[in-house]
Amino acid sequence: MAINLRQLLNKEQADAAETISGPLLIIAGAGSGKTRMITYRIAKMLESGIKEENILALTFTNKAAKEMSDRIRELTKKKLKNLTTTTFHSFGLILLKKYIHHLGYHNNFSLYDANDNQALIKNCIISLGYQIPDYNIYTLASLFSDVKTGRKDFSDTDSAVREIYNEWILSQKAYNVVDFDDLILLPIKIFEKKPFVLEEVQERYRYILVDEFQDTSLLQYKMVSMIAKKYRNLAVVGDDDQSIYSWRGANYENIRMFERDFPERKEFKLEQNYRSSATILKAANAVIKHNTERKDKVLWTESSEGAEISIRHHETGEEEASFIAEDIKRKVRSGEKFSSFGILVRTNSLLTQIENNLMENSIPHRISGGQSFYDRREIRDILCYLKVLTNLKDDVSLLRIINTPRRGIGRTSIEKIREYADKNFKSLYESINDLILSDTLQERTKKALLSFTQLLKKWKESTTLQNLVGTIINDIAYRNMLMEEYPESPKTVEYKMMGIHILADRIAKYLERNPDATLSDYINLTALTSDDDEDKDQKVSLMTMHASKGLEFDIVYIAGMEDDIIPSKRSLEENPDNIFEERRLFYVAITRARRELIINTAQKRVNSMGEVKTALPSRFLEEIPTSLLMDEEKMKEESLKNNVDTLRNLLKKYSS
């Protein structure tokens, strides 16, 4: 059945969806139904005879990519196995798995996440004879990422840092590993070094669509524009007003670069909002218009005006957190679901006090951006065993497991192994096998190392992938190690072992769903995938404003709406022009709300040093027209009504 876009979409959405060839710029305001438009556009492309394998749709989160993929398949009623809807980094991984050998890597490379990279940097510091306490590893990792991607240089750093950086780069290549930056950098290098590869990729992906285009980095834009250059069927969808990730390389100036590189483009604006009330949209429009360098747009809706915006001024941060918890409880008693609420803050430091109040009030909640399942120590231990089995040159993972559990292989022995490896340009695993046959190490150390390598060989040769995790934890007596570490807490031991069993189950299910997949495929997937909480629909969401991007809630509380918090004092000290991105961040926070927006400030707040600081309401609040705000008299009436409702509930409770 033919798709009639004019009956399914509004005029602007339909115009954009029907334009399936040539370069296209779609400015899509918050809540304007862009995912729906994108879905129908791809369906129209398929209906028009464009082959599914020639379409590439890129976005920024696995969740968004999956939602896009599911919607297209549901709409077309086709399996579409050759349609590529994925994230930038996952697409980079697809390219590297096929072409990385052109750069001298082996195809069974490992993908390092932030923790792995920091561990490798530590190893480089040690191997060069420097001292770990002299360096902030997190800061170094951030600097090295910026240097590698061209965002910074070494102009203000000493020679030791440069030496560590160079050793880190060489070590990554030697260990046959790549990191997240490489997933974008290395495909570009391959395209530049091997033009026939670029041509092959261009022939495959003739139609490209990029969602959340304002969040692309210069390198991501370079990669995708190189592929699109031949056929020029590049559609980008974005909103410069929601560009909030400059700190991780995003550059909303890419919209201008796209306009320069594709002057024949067509342009559409999606301004009708399907999410928020008219009052909330008027506030958002009033705030963002203070940013001058932007694409002019005004969000509008056919929805009702809705409730006025409430600004609550509290004495302290504790009072603010208590109010939010009590207000949620009251609204839940009136019929709201916990999943209706989103609590947004500018910085992670504001989360703890609010979380404590939610816990004390028995309010189920989840913190977005909290510790991932794959970041738990016991999960990382087992994953490192699996990483070594898939890549024996993965020295960082090997160093983590060589004494986990303890095998009597001391630091001196490890240093000797490292020295031998550096001198002979070998991996640690190769060096261990050599040194077992030499007189360099003590006999008991050689015996422990031999036992370790024999286990690795046994697992590689005789253990099925489905049973691998269970075999490993039994052979190394991992439970016994946990029992020694937590002798007074058997529940902790069981909790950690349960996590390992969940990991084993996830691997088994992945291999069942993907019969051609390898263990290496799963391990690389864990580095690309954030953990999802299956019960999130039954919980209040607590998160930073950055983490809220792409989400929406019926009722939104913004906490800590004070100067020096938003706009961030630190951000403005780095560059006064950051005020524009801080305002965009507030705009994103406002437009997460569907029905109700409650903004909170505190006169006094305890900082990270434990000092009580006096705070002033954010200057951004002055940009919201007073006509959209609930006046003090009405708030007093509402507060009185709330108190009466609370008293009635207490009387009912005790009378029953």
Tab-separated table of C-alpha atoms in Angstrom, residues 169-542:
chain	number	residue	atom	x	y	z
A	169	ILE	CA	49.655	5.987	20.806
A	170	LEU	CA	52.371	3.415	20.042
A	171	SER	CA	51.024	1.065	22.713
A	172	GLN	CA	47.498	1.161	21.286
A	173	LYS	CA	48.833	0.089	17.891
A	174	ALA	CA	51.159	-2.529	19.409
A	175	TYR	CA	48.361	-4.030	21.497
A	176	ASN	CA	46.008	-4.002	18.486
A	177	VAL	CA	43.416	-1.849	20.262
A	178	VAL	CA	41.351	1.178	19.268
A	179	ASP	CA	39.348	3.623	21.377
A	180	PHE	CA	36.166	5.605	20.753
A	181	ASP	CA	37.996	8.467	19.057
A	182	ASP	CA	39.568	5.952	16.666
A	183	LEU	CA	36.136	4.760	15.562
A	184	ILE	CA	35.818	8.089	13.739
A	185	LEU	CA	39.492	8.956	13.140
A	186	LEU	CA	40.658	5.687	11.625
A	187	PRO	CA	37.937	5.386	8.944
A	188	ILE	CA	38.914	8.888	7.786
A	189	LYS	CA	42.571	7.837	7.651
A	190	ILE	CA	41.628	4.758	5.628
A	191	PHE	CA	39.574	6.879	3.207
A	192	GLU	CA	42.522	9.264	2.748
A	193	LYS	CA	45.110	6.497	2.421
A	194	LYS	CA	43.057	4.123	0.275
A	195	PRO	CA	40.720	6.054	-2.083
A	196	PHE	CA	39.346	2.807	-3.492
A	197	VAL	CA	37.958	1.988	-0.030
A	198	LEU	CA	36.177	5.350	0.093
A	199	GLU	CA	34.738	4.686	-3.357
A	200	GLU	CA	33.510	1.267	-2.222
A	201	VAL	CA	31.804	2.806	0.805
A	202	GLN	CA	30.304	5.587	-1.327
A	203	GLU	CA	28.792	3.012	-3.682
A	204	ARG	CA	27.269	1.125	-0.760
A	205	TYR	CA	25.830	4.115	1.134
A	206	ARG	CA	24.370	6.388	-1.557
A	207	TYR	CA	21.663	7.912	0.668
A	208	ILE	CA	22.687	9.201	4.090
A	209	LEU	CA	20.610	10.730	6.868
A	210	VAL	CA	22.087	12.221	10.056
A	211	ASP	CA	19.853	12.845	13.066
A	212	GLU	CA	20.807	15.316	15.862
A	213	PHE	CA	23.189	16.949	13.399
A	214	GLN	CA	23.986	19.794	15.786
A	215	ASP	CA	25.717	17.239	18.029
A	216	THR	CA	28.195	16.069	15.389
A	217	SER	CA	31.889	16.803	15.855
A	218	LEU	CA	34.065	18.190	13.087
A	219	LEU	CA	35.513	14.707	12.546
A	220	GLN	CA	32.088	13.054	12.399
A	221	TYR	CA	30.980	15.600	9.829
A	222	LYS	CA	34.177	15.046	7.865
A	223	MET	CA	33.638	11.279	7.796
A	224	VAL	CA	30.031	11.468	6.650
A	225	SER	CA	30.617	14.276	4.142
A	226	MET	CA	33.458	12.298	2.540
A	227	ILE	CA	31.060	9.404	1.971
A	228	ALA	CA	28.270	11.693	0.715
A	229	LYS	CA	30.474	13.738	-1.616
A	230	LYS	CA	29.948	11.518	-4.674
A	231	TYR	CA	26.143	11.145	-4.767
A	232	ARG	CA	25.326	14.183	-2.560
A	233	ASN	CA	22.211	12.585	-1.090
A	234	LEU	CA	22.901	13.816	2.441
A	235	ALA	CA	19.993	14.846	4.663
A	236	VAL	CA	20.838	16.351	8.054
A	237	VAL	CA	18.276	16.930	10.796
A	238	GLY	CA	19.115	19.150	13.735
A	239	ASP	CA	18.396	22.122	15.932
A	240	ASP	CA	21.149	24.610	16.709
A	241	ASP	CA	19.146	25.679	19.785
A	242	GLN	CA	19.793	22.246	21.298
A	243	SER	CA	23.552	22.129	20.744
A	244	ILE	CA	24.862	21.439	24.270
A	245	TYR	CA	27.820	19.108	23.848
A	246	SER	CA	30.742	21.342	22.820
A	247	TRP	CA	32.743	19.947	25.755
A	248	ARG	CA	32.872	16.578	24.003
A	249	GLY	CA	33.604	17.915	20.544
A	250	ALA	CA	30.144	18.732	19.171
A	251	ASN	CA	30.120	21.787	16.938
A	252	TYR	CA	26.833	23.348	15.856
A	253	GLU	CA	28.867	25.346	13.313
A	254	ASN	CA	28.662	22.134	11.263
A	255	ILE	CA	25.278	23.405	10.069
A	256	ARG	CA	27.075	26.346	8.448
A	257	MET	CA	29.747	24.023	7.056
A	258	PHE	CA	27.032	21.867	5.529
A	259	GLU	CA	25.494	24.966	3.922
A	260	ARG	CA	28.899	25.870	2.479
A	261	ASP	CA	29.734	22.351	1.242
A	262	PHE	CA	26.278	21.703	-0.221
A	263	PRO	CA	25.106	25.051	-1.634
A	264	GLU	CA	22.389	23.351	-3.717
A	265	ARG	CA	20.657	22.076	-0.551
A	266	LYS	CA	16.959	22.452	0.186
A	267	GLU	CA	15.901	23.614	3.642
A	268	PHE	CA	12.810	22.969	5.773
A	269	LYS	CA	11.840	24.028	9.286
A	270	LEU	CA	9.732	21.959	11.685
A	271	GLU	CA	8.316	24.395	14.238
A	272	GLN	CA	5.046	22.787	15.330
A	273	ASN	CA	5.575	21.200	18.745
A	274	TYR	CA	3.665	18.065	19.763
A	275	ARG	CA	5.059	17.768	23.295
A	276	SER	CA	4.614	20.803	25.515
A	277	SER	CA	1.849	23.156	26.540
A	278	ALA	CA	1.680	26.600	24.970
A	279	THR	CA	2.869	28.227	28.202
A	280	ILE	CA	6.020	26.109	28.344
A	281	LEU	CA	6.766	26.807	24.670
A	282	LYS	CA	6.314	30.547	25.131
A	283	ALA	CA	8.835	30.446	27.983
A	284	ALA	CA	11.307	28.425	25.890
A	285	ASN	CA	10.970	30.806	22.920
A	286	ALA	CA	11.417	33.847	25.175
A	287	VAL	CA	14.623	32.450	26.653
A	288	ILE	CA	16.333	31.203	23.496
A	289	LYS	CA	15.680	34.357	21.467
A	290	HIS	CA	18.417	36.003	23.585
A	291	ASN	CA	20.929	33.904	21.621
A	292	THR	CA	21.671	35.895	18.497
A	293	GLU	CA	23.729	33.451	16.382
A	294	ARG	CA	20.978	30.947	15.618
A	295	LYS	CA	18.541	29.788	12.965
A	296	ASP	CA	15.400	31.841	13.469
A	297	LYS	CA	12.465	29.689	14.521
A	298	VAL	CA	9.461	29.952	16.858
A	299	LEU	CA	7.945	26.802	18.323
A	300	TRP	CA	4.150	26.704	18.417
A	301	THR	CA	1.478	24.216	19.364
A	302	GLU	CA	-2.204	23.546	18.958
A	303	SER	CA	-2.303	22.375	22.594
A	304	SER	CA	-3.911	24.423	25.345
A	305	GLU	CA	-2.091	27.090	27.342
A	306	GLY	CA	-1.626	24.683	30.259
A	307	ALA	CA	-0.544	25.467	33.817
A	308	GLU	CA	1.577	28.479	34.625
A	309	ILE	CA	5.246	27.888	35.354
A	310	SER	CA	6.053	27.769	39.041
A	311	ILE	CA	9.294	29.250	40.410
A	312	ARG	CA	9.940	28.133	43.991
A	313	HIS	CA	12.519	29.964	46.105
A	314	HIS	CA	13.798	27.914	49.048
A	315	GLU	CA	15.960	28.806	52.022
A	316	THR	CA	18.413	25.915	51.547
A	317	GLY	CA	19.251	23.110	49.155
A	318	GLU	CA	17.921	20.647	51.716
A	319	GLU	CA	14.584	22.475	51.793
A	320	GLU	CA	14.509	22.396	47.991
A	321	ALA	CA	15.122	18.625	47.895
A	322	SER	CA	12.499	18.035	50.578
A	323	PHE	CA	9.929	20.102	48.680
A	324	ILE	CA	10.495	18.134	45.461
A	325	ALA	CA	10.104	14.792	47.249
A	326	GLU	CA	6.956	15.900	49.098
A	327	ASP	CA	5.436	17.416	45.961
A	328	ILE	CA	5.985	14.182	44.035
A	329	LYS	CA	4.359	12.157	46.828
A	330	ARG	CA	1.380	14.502	46.839
A	331	LYS	CA	0.942	14.293	43.076
A	332	VAL	CA	1.250	10.497	43.137
A	333	ARG	CA	-1.515	10.374	45.757
A	334	SER	CA	-3.593	12.388	43.293
A	335	GLY	CA	-3.114	9.801	40.552
A	336	GLU	CA	0.187	10.617	38.832
A	337	LYS	CA	2.636	7.801	38.050
A	338	PHE	CA	6.233	7.910	39.265
A	339	SER	CA	7.351	7.690	35.633
A	340	SER	CA	5.640	11.037	34.964
A	341	PHE	CA	8.361	12.945	36.829
A	342	GLY	CA	11.769	14.151	35.684
A	343	ILE	CA	14.139	16.025	38.021
A	344	LEU	CA	16.881	17.935	36.191
A	345	VAL	CA	20.054	19.559	37.556
A	346	ARG	CA	22.997	21.327	35.939
A	347	THR	CA	25.758	19.403	37.738
A	348	ASN	CA	26.204	15.933	39.209
A	349	SER	CA	27.025	17.439	42.608
A	350	LEU	CA	23.360	18.401	43.059
A	351	LEU	CA	22.102	14.840	42.602
A	352	THR	CA	23.051	13.372	46.000
A	353	GLN	CA	20.900	15.588	48.235
A	354	ILE	CA	17.845	15.082	46.031
A	355	GLU	CA	18.447	11.348	45.796
A	356	ASN	CA	18.715	11.091	49.599
A	357	ASN	CA	15.343	12.806	49.990
A	358	LEU	CA	13.751	10.507	47.413
A	359	MET	CA	15.164	7.490	49.270
A	360	GLU	CA	13.991	8.773	52.668
A	361	ASN	CA	10.498	9.243	51.233
A	362	SER	CA	10.494	5.752	49.671
A	363	ILE	CA	10.143	7.214	46.179
A	364	PRO	CA	11.399	4.762	43.524
A	365	HIS	CA	13.900	6.493	41.279
A	366	ARG	CA	16.806	6.027	38.913
A	367	ILE	CA	19.768	8.244	38.162
A	368	SER	CA	20.515	8.540	34.465
A	369	GLY	CA	24.228	8.272	33.854
A	370	GLY	CA	24.724	6.209	37.016
A	371	GLN	CA	27.133	3.293	37.117
A	372	SER	CA	26.685	0.996	34.159
A	373	PHE	CA	26.335	-2.742	34.617
A	374	TYR	CA	29.536	-3.113	32.604
A	375	ASP	CA	31.439	-0.742	34.903
A	376	ARG	CA	30.907	-2.878	37.996
A	377	ARG	CA	34.196	-4.258	39.222
A	378	GLU	CA	33.235	-7.939	39.098
A	379	ILE	CA	31.831	-7.554	35.576
A	380	ARG	CA	34.985	-5.794	34.407
A	381	ASP	CA	37.108	-8.591	35.912
A	382	ILE	CA	35.310	-11.261	33.897
A	383	LEU	CA	35.163	-9.116	30.765
A	384	CYS	CA	38.937	-8.678	30.953
A	385	TYR	CA	39.345	-12.463	30.990
A	386	LEU	CA	37.161	-12.607	27.874
A	387	LYS	CA	39.095	-9.748	26.254
A	388	VAL	CA	42.392	-11.575	26.709
A	389	LEU	CA	40.907	-14.736	25.213
A	390	THR	CA	39.862	-12.781	22.110
A	391	ASN	CA	43.095	-10.757	21.877
A	392	LEU	CA	46.188	-12.154	23.591
A	393	LYS	CA	47.978	-8.873	22.862
A	394	ASP	CA	45.592	-6.940	25.117
A	395	ASP	CA	48.181	-6.125	27.761
A	396	VAL	CA	45.915	-3.864	29.831
A	397	SER	CA	43.290	-6.575	30.328
A	398	LEU	CA	45.979	-9.173	30.986
A	399	LEU	CA	47.524	-7.004	33.700
A	400	ARG	CA	44.120	-6.735	35.382
A	401	ILE	CA	43.523	-10.491	35.517
A	402	ILE	CA	47.042	-11.813	36.055
A	403	ASN	CA	46.599	-11.482	39.812
A	404	THR	CA	42.787	-11.626	40.035
A	405	PRO	CA	42.398	-13.700	42.122
A	406	ARG	CA	45.884	-13.455	43.658
A	407	ARG	CA	48.322	-15.973	42.206
A	408	GLY	CA	51.514	-14.877	43.922
A	409	ILE	CA	52.765	-12.910	40.914
A	410	GLY	CA	54.248	-9.815	42.503
A	411	ARG	CA	54.996	-6.340	41.213
A	412	THR	CA	58.702	-7.109	40.714
A	413	SER	CA	57.872	-10.084	38.504
A	414	ILE	CA	55.406	-8.005	36.486
A	415	GLU	CA	58.040	-5.281	36.022
A	416	LYS	CA	60.501	-7.896	34.717
A	417	ILE	CA	57.884	-9.169	32.285
A	418	ARG	CA	57.202	-5.621	31.131
A	419	GLU	CA	60.919	-4.865	30.699
A	420	TYR	CA	61.352	-8.016	28.623
A	421	ALA	CA	58.295	-7.147	26.517
A	422	ASP	CA	59.512	-3.582	25.861
A	423	LYS	CA	63.033	-4.718	25.030
A	424	ASN	CA	61.917	-7.433	22.637
A	425	PHE	CA	58.864	-5.655	21.177
A	426	LYS	CA	56.545	-8.441	22.306
A	427	SER	CA	53.193	-8.582	24.051
A	428	LEU	CA	53.086	-9.477	27.741
A	429	TYR	CA	51.526	-12.851	26.921
A	430	GLU	CA	54.345	-13.705	24.503
A	431	SER	CA	56.897	-12.506	27.047
A	432	ILE	CA	55.382	-14.656	29.808
A	433	ASN	CA	55.699	-17.752	27.634
A	434	ASP	CA	59.339	-16.899	26.917
A	435	LEU	CA	60.225	-16.162	30.547
A	436	ILE	CA	58.642	-19.371	31.817
A	437	LEU	CA	61.498	-21.148	29.988
A	438	SER	CA	64.221	-18.777	31.247
A	439	ASP	CA	66.064	-18.256	34.533
A	440	THR	CA	64.912	-14.641	34.919
A	441	LEU	CA	62.024	-15.362	37.304
A	442	GLN	CA	61.786	-17.377	40.501
A	443	GLU	CA	60.514	-20.935	40.189
A	444	ARG	CA	57.318	-20.297	42.150
A	445	THR	CA	56.545	-17.307	39.926
A	446	LYS	CA	57.171	-19.358	36.782
A	447	LYS	CA	54.905	-22.074	38.167
A	448	ALA	CA	52.110	-19.533	38.813
A	449	LEU	CA	52.537	-18.041	35.324
A	450	LEU	CA	52.507	-21.484	33.703
A	451	SER	CA	49.270	-22.334	35.513
A	452	PHE	CA	47.788	-19.029	34.319
A	453	THR	CA	48.723	-19.551	30.657
A	454	GLN	CA	47.523	-23.148	30.745
A	455	LEU	CA	44.112	-21.939	31.898
A	456	LEU	CA	43.964	-19.483	29.008
A	457	LYS	CA	44.893	-22.219	26.533
A	458	LYS	CA	42.352	-24.581	28.020
A	459	TRP	CA	39.545	-22.038	27.751
A	460	LYS	CA	40.462	-21.106	24.171
A	461	GLU	CA	40.668	-24.711	22.999
A	462	SER	CA	37.997	-26.654	24.845
A	463	THR	CA	35.319	-24.389	26.266
A	464	THR	CA	32.160	-23.460	24.341
A	465	LEU	CA	31.251	-19.768	24.269
A	466	GLN	CA	27.939	-20.462	25.986
A	467	ASN	CA	29.690	-22.050	28.991
A	468	LEU	CA	32.798	-19.880	29.030
A	469	VAL	CA	31.910	-17.511	31.867
A	470	GLY	CA	30.765	-20.331	34.134
A	471	THR	CA	33.954	-22.287	33.450
A	472	ILE	CA	36.158	-19.266	34.159
A	473	ILE	CA	34.579	-18.368	37.506
A	474	ASN	CA	34.758	-21.996	38.623
A	475	ASP	CA	38.368	-22.520	37.513
A	476	ILE	CA	39.638	-19.363	39.220
A	477	ALA	CA	37.407	-19.795	42.313
A	478	TYR	CA	36.083	-16.246	41.945
A	479	ARG	CA	33.416	-16.741	44.632
A	480	ASN	CA	36.100	-17.704	47.164
A	481	MET	CA	37.964	-14.482	46.376
A	482	LEU	CA	34.802	-12.464	47.033
A	483	MET	CA	34.158	-14.340	50.280
A	484	GLU	CA	37.658	-13.439	51.472
A	485	GLU	CA	37.077	-9.792	50.586
A	486	TYR	CA	33.607	-9.590	52.176
A	487	PRO	CA	33.714	-12.047	55.105
A	488	GLU	CA	31.015	-10.128	56.995
A	489	SER	CA	28.696	-9.591	54.047
A	490	PRO	CA	27.504	-12.768	52.292
A	491	LYS	CA	24.751	-10.710	50.624
A	492	THR	CA	27.406	-8.631	48.843
A	493	VAL	CA	29.045	-11.807	47.580
A	494	GLU	CA	25.731	-13.113	46.263
A	495	TYR	CA	24.898	-9.780	44.658
A	496	LYS	CA	28.198	-9.728	42.787
A	497	MET	CA	27.936	-13.370	41.733
A	498	MET	CA	24.391	-12.713	40.501
A	499	GLY	CA	25.782	-9.960	38.277
A	500	ILE	CA	28.279	-12.400	36.761
A	501	HIS	CA	25.507	-14.911	36.076
A	502	ILE	CA	23.501	-12.128	34.395
A	503	LEU	CA	26.554	-11.427	32.211
A	504	ALA	CA	26.779	-15.100	31.243
A	505	ASP	CA	23.067	-15.108	30.407
A	506	ARG	CA	23.405	-11.952	28.277
A	507	ILE	CA	26.264	-13.506	26.315
A	508	ALA	CA	24.290	-16.700	25.732
A	509	LYS	CA	21.222	-14.760	24.536
A	510	TYR	CA	23.331	-12.554	22.261
A	511	LEU	CA	24.949	-15.582	20.630
A	512	GLU	CA	21.552	-17.222	20.283
A	513	ARG	CA	20.133	-14.153	18.508
A	514	ASN	CA	23.289	-13.720	16.404
A	515	PRO	CA	24.526	-17.205	15.458
A	516	ASP	CA	27.329	-15.823	13.269
A	517	ALA	CA	28.644	-13.511	15.994
A	518	THR	CA	31.905	-14.017	17.862
A	519	LEU	CA	32.841	-13.350	21.459
A	520	SER	CA	34.821	-10.345	20.202
A	521	ASP	CA	31.619	-8.912	18.689
A	522	TYR	CA	29.894	-9.097	22.066
A	523	ILE	CA	32.812	-7.534	23.933
A	524	ASN	CA	32.954	-4.616	21.502
A	525	LEU	CA	29.195	-4.222	21.897
A	526	THR	CA	29.568	-3.834	25.683
A	527	ALA	CA	31.869	-0.872	25.136
A	528	LEU	CA	29.288	0.781	22.864
A	529	THR	CA	26.179	-0.010	24.894
A	530	SER	CA	24.953	1.773	28.008
A	531	ASP	CA	23.110	-0.255	30.587
A	532	ASP	CA	19.308	0.017	30.618
A	533	ASP	CA	17.226	-0.268	33.753
A	534	GLU	CA	14.319	-2.581	32.973
A	535	ASP	CA	12.156	-1.000	35.692
A	536	LYS	CA	12.722	2.613	34.646
A	537	ASP	CA	9.055	3.022	33.675
A	538	GLN	CA	8.074	2.675	37.317
A	539	LYS	CA	10.527	5.242	38.662
A	540	VAL	CA	11.144	8.964	38.968
A	541	SER	CA	13.998	10.012	36.671
A	542	LEU	CA	16.798	12.063	38.241
